[in-house]
mmCIF file of C-alpha atoms in Angstrom:
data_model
loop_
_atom_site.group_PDB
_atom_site.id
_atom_site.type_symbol
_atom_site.label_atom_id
_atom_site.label_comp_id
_atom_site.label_asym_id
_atom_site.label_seq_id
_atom_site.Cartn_x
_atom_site.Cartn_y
_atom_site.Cartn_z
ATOM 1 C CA UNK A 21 50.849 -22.380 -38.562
ATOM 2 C CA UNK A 22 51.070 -24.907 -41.913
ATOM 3 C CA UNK A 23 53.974 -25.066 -43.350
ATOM 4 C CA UNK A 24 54.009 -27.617 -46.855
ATOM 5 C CA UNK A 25 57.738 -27.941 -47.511
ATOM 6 C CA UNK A 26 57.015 -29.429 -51.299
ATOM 7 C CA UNK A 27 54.186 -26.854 -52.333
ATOM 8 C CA UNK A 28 55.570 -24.076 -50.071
ATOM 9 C CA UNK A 29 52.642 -23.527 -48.512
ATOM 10 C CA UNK A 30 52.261 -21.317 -45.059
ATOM 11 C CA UNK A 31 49.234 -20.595 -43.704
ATOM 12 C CA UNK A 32 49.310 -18.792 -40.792
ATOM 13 C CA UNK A 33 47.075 -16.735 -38.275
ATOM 14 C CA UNK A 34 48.396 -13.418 -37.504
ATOM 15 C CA UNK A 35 48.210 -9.512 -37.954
ATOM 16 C CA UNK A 36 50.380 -7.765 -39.982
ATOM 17 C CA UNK A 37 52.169 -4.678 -38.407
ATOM 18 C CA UNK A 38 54.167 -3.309 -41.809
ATOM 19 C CA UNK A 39 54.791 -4.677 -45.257
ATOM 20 C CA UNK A 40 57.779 -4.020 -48.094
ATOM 21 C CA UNK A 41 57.541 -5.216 -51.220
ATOM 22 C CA UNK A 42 58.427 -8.759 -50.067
ATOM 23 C CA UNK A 43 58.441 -9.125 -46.000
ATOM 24 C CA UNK A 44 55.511 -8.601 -43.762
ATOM 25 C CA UNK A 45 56.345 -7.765 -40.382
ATOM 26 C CA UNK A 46 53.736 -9.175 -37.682
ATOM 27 C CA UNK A 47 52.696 -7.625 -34.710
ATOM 28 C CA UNK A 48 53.692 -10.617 -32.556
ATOM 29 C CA UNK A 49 57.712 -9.778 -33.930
ATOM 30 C CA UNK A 50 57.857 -12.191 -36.460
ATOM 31 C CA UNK A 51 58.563 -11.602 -40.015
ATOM 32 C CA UNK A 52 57.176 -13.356 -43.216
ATOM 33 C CA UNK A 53 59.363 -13.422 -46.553
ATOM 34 C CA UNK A 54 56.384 -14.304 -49.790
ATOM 35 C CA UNK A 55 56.576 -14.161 -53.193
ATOM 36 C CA UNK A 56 52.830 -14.687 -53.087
ATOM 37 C CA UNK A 57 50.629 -13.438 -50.126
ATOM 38 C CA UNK A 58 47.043 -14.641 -50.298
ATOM 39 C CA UNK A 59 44.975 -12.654 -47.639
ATOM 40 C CA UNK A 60 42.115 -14.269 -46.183
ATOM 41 C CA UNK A 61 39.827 -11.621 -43.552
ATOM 42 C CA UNK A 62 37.632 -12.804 -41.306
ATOM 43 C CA UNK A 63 35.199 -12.440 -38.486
ATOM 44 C CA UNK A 64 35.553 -12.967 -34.118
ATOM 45 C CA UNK A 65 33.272 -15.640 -33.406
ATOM 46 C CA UNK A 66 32.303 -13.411 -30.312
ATOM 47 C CA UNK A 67 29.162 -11.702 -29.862
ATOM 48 C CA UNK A 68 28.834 -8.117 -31.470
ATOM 49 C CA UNK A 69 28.750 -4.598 -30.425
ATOM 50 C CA UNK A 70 28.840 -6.201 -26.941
ATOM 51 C CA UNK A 71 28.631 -2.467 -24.798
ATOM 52 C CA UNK A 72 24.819 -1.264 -26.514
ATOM 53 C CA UNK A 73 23.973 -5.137 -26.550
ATOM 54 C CA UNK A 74 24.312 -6.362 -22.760
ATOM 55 C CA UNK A 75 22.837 -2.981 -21.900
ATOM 56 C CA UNK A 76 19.872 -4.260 -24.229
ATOM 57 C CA UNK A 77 19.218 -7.366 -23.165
ATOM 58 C CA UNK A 78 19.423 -6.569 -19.119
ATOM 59 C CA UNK A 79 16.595 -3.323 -20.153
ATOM 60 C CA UNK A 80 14.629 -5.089 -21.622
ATOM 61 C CA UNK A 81 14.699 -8.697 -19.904
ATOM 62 C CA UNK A 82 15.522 -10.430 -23.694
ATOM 63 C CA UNK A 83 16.342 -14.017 -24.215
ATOM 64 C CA UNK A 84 20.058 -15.485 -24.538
ATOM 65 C CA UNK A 85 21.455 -18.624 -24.994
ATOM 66 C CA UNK A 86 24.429 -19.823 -23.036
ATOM 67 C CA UNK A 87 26.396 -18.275 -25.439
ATOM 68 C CA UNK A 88 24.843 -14.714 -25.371
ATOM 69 C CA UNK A 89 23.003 -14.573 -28.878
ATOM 70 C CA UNK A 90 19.894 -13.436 -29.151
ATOM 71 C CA UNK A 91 17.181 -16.315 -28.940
ATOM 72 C CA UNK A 92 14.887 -15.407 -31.802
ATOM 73 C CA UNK A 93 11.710 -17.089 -33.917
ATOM 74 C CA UNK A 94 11.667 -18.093 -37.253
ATOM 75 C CA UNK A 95 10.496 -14.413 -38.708
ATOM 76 C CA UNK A 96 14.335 -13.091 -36.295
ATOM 77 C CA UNK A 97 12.108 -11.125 -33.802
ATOM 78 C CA UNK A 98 13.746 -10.671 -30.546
ATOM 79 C CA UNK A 99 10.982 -8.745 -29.243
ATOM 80 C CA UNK A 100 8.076 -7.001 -30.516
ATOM 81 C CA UNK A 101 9.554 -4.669 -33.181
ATOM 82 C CA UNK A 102 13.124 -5.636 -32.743
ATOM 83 C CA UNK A 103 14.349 -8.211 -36.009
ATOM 84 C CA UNK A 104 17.564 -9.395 -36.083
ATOM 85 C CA UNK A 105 19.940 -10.192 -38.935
ATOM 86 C CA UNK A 106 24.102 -11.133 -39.278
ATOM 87 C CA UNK A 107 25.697 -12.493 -36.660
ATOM 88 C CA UNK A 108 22.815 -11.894 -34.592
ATOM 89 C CA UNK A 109 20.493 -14.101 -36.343
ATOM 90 C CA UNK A 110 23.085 -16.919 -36.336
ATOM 91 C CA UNK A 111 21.268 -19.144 -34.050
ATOM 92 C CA UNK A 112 18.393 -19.102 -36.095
ATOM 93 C CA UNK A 113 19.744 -18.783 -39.823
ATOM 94 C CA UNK A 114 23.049 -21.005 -38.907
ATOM 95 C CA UNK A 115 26.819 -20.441 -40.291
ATOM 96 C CA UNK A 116 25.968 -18.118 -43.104
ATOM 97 C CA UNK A 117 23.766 -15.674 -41.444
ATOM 98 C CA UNK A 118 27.763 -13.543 -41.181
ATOM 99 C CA UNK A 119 27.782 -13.294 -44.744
ATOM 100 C CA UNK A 120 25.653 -11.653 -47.598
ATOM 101 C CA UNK A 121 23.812 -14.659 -48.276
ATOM 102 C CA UNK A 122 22.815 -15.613 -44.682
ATOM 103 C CA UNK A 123 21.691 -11.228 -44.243
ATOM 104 C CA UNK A 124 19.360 -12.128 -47.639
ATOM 105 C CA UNK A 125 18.310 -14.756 -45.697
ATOM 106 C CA UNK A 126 17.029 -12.706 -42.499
ATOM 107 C CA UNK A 127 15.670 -10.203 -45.606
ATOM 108 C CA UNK A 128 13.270 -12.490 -46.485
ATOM 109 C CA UNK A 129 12.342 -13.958 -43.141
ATOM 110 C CA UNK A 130 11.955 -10.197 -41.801
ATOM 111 C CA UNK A 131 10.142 -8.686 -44.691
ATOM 112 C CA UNK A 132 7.426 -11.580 -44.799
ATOM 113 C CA UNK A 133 6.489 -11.278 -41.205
ATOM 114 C CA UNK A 134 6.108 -7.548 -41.597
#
């Protein structure tokens, strides 16, 4: 948690459980008075759809890194016939392959090798 005491500013991390027109209640029990709420959504940096996925990889003997992501070439094949793209391309495409830019990204990569 940020809190600017000249600007006013609080940022902070943390799930909202109800809102009124002025407080937001958060699920850990705290409450947040705001004039001005600017919401900012976001993504886990853990590995996706985790249950199908590790079921996946053990089938079918695919490659991981350390961290569990798919290990992929430059077209995001996995394995014959399996491309990858969002966070599952993130090795290979880097930061933005979360967002829409990074999935136009695999797109292009994808649709050329096919």
């Amino acid at each position: 948690m940020l809190l600017q005491k000249n600007e006013e500013l609080l940022i902070l991390d943390g799930e909202p459980a109800t809102m009124t027109d002025s407080t937001i209640d958060l699920k850990d029990g705290s409450q947040l008075e705001a004039k001005t709420v600017i919401l900012a959504t976001g993504f886990q940096p853990a590995l996706p759809a985790q249950s199908w996925l590790e079921k996946l990889i053990m089938e079918q003997k695919l490659n991981c890194a350390k961290c569990g992501y798919p290990i992929v070439n430059e077209s995001l094949e996995w394995c014959p016939h399996l491309f990858m793209a969002g966070p599952l391309a993130e090795l290979e495409i880097g930061p933005i392959a979360r967002n829409i830019s990074g999935v136009r990204h695999a797109a292009e990569r994808i649709a050329t090798s096919l």
